[in-house]
Coordinates of N, CA, C and O in Angstrom, one line a residue:
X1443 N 169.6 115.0 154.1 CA 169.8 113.7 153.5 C 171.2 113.6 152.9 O 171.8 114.6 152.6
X1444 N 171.8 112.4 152.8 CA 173.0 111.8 152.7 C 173.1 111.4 151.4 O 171.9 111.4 151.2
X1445 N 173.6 111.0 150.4 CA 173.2 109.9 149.4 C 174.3 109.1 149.8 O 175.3 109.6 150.3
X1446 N 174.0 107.3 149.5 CA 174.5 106.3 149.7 C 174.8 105.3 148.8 O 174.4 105.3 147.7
X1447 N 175.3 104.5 149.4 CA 175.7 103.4 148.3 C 175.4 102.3 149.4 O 176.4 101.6 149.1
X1448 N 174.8 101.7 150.2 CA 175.1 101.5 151.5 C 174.1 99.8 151.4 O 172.9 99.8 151.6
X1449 N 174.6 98.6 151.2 CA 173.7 97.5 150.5 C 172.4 97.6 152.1 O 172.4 98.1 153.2
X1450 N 171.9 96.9 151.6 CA 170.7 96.3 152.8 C 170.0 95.4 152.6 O 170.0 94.9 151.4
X1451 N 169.1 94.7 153.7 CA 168.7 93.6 153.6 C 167.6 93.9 154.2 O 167.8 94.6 155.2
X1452 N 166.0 93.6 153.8 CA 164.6 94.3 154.4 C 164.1 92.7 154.2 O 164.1 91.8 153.4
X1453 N 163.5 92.8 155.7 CA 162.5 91.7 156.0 C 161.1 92.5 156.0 O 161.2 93.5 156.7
X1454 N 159.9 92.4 155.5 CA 158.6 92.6 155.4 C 157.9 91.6 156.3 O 157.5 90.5 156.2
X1455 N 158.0 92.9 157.6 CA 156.7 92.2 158.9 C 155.8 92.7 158.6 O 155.1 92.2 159.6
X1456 N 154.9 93.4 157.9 CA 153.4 93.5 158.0 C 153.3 94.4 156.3 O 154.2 95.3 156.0
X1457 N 152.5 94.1 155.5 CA 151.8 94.8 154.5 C 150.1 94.3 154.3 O 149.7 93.3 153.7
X1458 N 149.5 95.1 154.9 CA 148.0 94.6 155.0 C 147.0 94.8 153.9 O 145.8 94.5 154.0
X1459 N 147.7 95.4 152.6 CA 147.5 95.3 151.1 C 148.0 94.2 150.6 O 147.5 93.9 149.5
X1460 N 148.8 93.5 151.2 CA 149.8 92.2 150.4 C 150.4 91.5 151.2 O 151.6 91.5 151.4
X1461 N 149.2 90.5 152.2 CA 150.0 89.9 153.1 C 151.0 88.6 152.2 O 152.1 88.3 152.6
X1462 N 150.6 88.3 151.5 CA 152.0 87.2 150.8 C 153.3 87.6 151.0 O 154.3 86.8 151.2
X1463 N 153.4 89.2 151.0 CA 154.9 89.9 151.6 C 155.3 89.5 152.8 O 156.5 89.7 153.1
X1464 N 154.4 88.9 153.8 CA 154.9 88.7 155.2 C 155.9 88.1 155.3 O 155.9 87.2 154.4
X1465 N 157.0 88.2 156.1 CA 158.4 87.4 156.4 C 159.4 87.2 155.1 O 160.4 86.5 155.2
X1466 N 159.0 87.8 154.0 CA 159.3 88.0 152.5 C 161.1 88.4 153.1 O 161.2 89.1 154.2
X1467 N 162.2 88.2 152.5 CA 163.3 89.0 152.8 C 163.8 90.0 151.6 O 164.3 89.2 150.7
X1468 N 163.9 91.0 151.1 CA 164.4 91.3 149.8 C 165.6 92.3 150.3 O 165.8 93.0 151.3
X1469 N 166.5 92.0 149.1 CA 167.9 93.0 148.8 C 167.4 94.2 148.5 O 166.2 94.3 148.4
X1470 N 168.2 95.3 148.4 CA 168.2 96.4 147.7 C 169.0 97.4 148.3 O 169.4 97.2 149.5
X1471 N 169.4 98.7 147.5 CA 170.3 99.5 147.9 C 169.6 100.4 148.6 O 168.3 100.4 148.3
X1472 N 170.3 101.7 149.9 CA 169.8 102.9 149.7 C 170.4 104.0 148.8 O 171.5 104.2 148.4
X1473 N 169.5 104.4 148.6 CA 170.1 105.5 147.3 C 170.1 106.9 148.1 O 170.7 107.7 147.4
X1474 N 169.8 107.4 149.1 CA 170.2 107.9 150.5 C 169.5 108.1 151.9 O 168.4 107.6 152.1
X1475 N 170.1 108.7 152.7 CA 169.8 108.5 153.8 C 169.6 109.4 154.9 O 170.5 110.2 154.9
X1476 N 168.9 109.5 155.8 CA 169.0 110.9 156.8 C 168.8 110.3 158.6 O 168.7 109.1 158.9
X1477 N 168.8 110.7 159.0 CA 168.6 110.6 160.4 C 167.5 109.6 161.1 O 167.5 108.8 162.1
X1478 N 166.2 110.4 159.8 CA 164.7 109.5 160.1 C 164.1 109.0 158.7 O 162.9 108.6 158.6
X1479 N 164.8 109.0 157.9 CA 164.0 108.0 156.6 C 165.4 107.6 155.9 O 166.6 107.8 156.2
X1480 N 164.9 107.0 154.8 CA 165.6 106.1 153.5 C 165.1 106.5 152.5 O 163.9 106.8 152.5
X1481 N 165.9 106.5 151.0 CA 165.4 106.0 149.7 C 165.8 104.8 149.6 O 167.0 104.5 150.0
X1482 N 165.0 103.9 149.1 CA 165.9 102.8 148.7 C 165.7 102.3 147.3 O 164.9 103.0 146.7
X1483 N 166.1 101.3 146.8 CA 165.6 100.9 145.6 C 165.4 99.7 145.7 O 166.2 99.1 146.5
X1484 N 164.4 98.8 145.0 CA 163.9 97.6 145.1 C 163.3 96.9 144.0 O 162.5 97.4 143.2
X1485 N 163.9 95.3 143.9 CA 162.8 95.3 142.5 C 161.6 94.9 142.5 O 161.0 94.3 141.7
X1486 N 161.3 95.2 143.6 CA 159.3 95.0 143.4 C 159.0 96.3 144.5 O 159.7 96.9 145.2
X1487 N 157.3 96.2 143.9 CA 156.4 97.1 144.5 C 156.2 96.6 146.1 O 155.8 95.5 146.5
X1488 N 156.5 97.6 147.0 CA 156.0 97.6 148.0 C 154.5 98.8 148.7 O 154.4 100.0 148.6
X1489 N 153.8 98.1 149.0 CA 153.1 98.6 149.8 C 152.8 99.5 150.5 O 153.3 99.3 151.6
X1490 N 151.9 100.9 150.5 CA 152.5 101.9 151.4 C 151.8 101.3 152.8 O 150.8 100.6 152.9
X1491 N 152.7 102.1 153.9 CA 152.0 101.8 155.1 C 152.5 99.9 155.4 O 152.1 99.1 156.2
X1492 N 153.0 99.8 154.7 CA 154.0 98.4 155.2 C 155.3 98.7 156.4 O 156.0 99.6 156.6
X1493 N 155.1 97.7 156.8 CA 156.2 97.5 158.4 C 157.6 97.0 157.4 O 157.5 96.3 156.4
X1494 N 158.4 97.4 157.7 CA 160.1 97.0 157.5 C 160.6 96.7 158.1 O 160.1 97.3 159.1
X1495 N 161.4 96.1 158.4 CA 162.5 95.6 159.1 C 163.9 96.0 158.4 O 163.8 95.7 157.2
X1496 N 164.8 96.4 158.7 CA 165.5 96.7 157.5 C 167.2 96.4 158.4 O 167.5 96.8 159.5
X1497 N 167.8 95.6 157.7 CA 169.4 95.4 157.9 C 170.2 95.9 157.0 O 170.5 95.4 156.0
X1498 N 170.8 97.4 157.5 CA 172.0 98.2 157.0 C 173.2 98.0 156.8 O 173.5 97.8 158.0
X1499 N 174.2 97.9 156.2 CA 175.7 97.5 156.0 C 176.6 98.8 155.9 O 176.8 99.5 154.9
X1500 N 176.8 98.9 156.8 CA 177.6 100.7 156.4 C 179.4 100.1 156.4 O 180.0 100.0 157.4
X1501 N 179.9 99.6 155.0 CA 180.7 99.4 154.8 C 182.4 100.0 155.0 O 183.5 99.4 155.0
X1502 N 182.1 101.8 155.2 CA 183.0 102.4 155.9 C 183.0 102.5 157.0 O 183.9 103.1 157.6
X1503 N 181.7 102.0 157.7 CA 182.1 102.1 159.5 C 182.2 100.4 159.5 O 182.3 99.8 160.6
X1504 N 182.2 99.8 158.6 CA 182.0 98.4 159.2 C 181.1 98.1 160.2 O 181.4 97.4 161.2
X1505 N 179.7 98.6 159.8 CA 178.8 98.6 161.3 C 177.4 97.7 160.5 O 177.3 97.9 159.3
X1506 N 176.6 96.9 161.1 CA 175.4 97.1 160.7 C 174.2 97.7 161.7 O 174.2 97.7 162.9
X1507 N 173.1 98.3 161.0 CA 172.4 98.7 161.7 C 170.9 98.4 161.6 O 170.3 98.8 160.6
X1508 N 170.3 97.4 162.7 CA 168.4 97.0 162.5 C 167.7 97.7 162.6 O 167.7 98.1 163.8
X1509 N 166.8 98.4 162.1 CA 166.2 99.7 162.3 C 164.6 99.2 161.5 O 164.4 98.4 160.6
X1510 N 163.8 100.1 162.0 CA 162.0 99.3 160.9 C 161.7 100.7 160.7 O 161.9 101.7 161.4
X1511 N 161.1 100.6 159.3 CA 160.5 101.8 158.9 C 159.0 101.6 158.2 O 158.6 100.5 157.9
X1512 N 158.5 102.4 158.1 CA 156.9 102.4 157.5 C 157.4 103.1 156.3 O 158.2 104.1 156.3
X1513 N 156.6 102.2 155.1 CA 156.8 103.2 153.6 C 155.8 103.7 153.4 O 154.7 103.1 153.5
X1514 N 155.8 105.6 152.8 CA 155.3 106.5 152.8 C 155.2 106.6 151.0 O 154.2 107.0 150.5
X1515 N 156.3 106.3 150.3 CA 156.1 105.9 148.8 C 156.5 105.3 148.3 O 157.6 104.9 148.7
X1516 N 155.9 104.8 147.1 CA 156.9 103.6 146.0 C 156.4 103.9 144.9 O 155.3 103.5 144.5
X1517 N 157.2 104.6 144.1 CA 156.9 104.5 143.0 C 158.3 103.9 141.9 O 159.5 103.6 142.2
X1518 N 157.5 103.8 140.6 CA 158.6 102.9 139.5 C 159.5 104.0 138.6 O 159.1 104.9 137.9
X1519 N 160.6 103.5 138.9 CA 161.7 104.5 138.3 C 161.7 104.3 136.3 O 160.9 103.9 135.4
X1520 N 162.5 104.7 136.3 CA 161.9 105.0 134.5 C 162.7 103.8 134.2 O 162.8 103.7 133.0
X1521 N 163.6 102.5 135.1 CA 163.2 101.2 134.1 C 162.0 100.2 135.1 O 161.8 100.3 136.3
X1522 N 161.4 99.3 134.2 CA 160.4 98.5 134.3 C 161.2 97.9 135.9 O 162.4 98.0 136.3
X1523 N 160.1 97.4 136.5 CA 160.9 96.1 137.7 C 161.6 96.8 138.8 O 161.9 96.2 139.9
X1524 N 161.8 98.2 138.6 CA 162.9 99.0 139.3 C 162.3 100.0 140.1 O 162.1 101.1 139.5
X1525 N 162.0 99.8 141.5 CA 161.0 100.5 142.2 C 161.9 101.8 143.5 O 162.9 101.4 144.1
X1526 N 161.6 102.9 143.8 CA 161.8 103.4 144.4 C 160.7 103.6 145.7 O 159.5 104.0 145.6
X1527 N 161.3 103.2 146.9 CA 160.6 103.5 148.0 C 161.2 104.3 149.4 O 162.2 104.0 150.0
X1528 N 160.2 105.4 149.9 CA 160.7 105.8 151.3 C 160.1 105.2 152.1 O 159.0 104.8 152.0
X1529 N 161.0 105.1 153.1 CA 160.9 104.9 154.5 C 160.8 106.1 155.7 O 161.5 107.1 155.6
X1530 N 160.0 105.8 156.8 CA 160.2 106.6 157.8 C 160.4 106.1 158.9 O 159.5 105.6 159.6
X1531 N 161.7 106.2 159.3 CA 162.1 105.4 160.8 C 161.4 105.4 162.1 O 161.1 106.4 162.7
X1532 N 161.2 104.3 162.4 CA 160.8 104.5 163.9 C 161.1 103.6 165.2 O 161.6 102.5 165.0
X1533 N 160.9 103.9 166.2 CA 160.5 102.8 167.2 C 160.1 102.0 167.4 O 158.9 102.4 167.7
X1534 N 160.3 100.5 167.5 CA 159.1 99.3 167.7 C 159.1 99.2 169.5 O 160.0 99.5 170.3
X1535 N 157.8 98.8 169.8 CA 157.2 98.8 171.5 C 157.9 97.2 171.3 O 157.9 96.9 172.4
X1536 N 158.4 96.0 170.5 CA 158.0 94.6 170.8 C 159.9 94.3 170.5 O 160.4 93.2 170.8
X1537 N 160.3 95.0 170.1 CA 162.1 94.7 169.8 C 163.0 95.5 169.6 O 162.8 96.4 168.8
X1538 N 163.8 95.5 170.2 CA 165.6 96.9 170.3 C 165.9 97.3 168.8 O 166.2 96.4 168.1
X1539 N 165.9 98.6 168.4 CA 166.4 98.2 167.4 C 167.9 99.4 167.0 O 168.0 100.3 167.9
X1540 N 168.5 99.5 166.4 CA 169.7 100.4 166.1 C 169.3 102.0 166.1 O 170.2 102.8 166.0
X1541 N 168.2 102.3 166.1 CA 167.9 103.8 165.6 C 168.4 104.9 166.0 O 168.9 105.8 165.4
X1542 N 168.3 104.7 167.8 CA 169.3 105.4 168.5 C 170.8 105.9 168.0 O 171.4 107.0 168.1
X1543 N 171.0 104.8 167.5 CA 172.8 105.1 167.5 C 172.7 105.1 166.0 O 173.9 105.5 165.7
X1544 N 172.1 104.9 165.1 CA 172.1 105.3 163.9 C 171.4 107.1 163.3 O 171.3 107.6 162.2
X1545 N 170.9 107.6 164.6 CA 170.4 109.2 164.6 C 171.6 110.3 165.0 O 171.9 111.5 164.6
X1546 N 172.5 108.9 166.1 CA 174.0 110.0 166.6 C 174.6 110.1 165.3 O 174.9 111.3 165.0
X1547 N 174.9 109.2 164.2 CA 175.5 109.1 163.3 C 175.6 110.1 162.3 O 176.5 110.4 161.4
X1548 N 174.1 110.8 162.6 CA 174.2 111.9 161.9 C 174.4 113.6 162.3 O 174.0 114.6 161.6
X1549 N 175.1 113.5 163.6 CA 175.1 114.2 164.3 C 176.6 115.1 164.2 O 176.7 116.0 165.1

């Protein structure tokens, strides 16, 4: 794992604990990063076992990268509102997404 500074942008396609999240967009940072998951930070609770969609800004490559992850945890960091969650990257069967060339990256 990497740590980052790296902004992003997460669209929520599926949370079947909290469908009101559907098509929801939220900001947040990753706080780092590896090949096949994310930390990120967020200010709300997400859902585990929620679908992501996630839009990366890698500011020193000037690249972005679309990639969906399933969250495995979320828990709240020691301030109120301020949530930590992983991700685990994967393949979608229904749309292309960056993972490929965001796995060389760590190569």
């Amino acid at each position: 794992r990497f740590e980052s500074a790296a902004d992003i942008s997460l669209k929520i396609v599926f949370s079947s604990e909290n469908p009101a999240l559907l098509g929801k967009l939220v900001k947040g940072a990753a706080l780092d990063v590896s090949a096949n998951g994310l930390r990120i930070s967020l200010s709300q609770a997400v859902k585990l076992d929620s679908v992501l969609d996630i839009w990366i800004t890698d500011k020193e490559l000037n690249r972005k990268y679309f990639l969906t992850g399933n969250v495995r945890w979320c828990l709240e960091s020691g301030k109120p509102g301020d949530f930590q969650i992983g991700l685990i990257l994967r393949e979608r069967s229904d749309t292309v997404t960056d993972l490929r060339s965001w796995r060389e990256a760590f190569k």
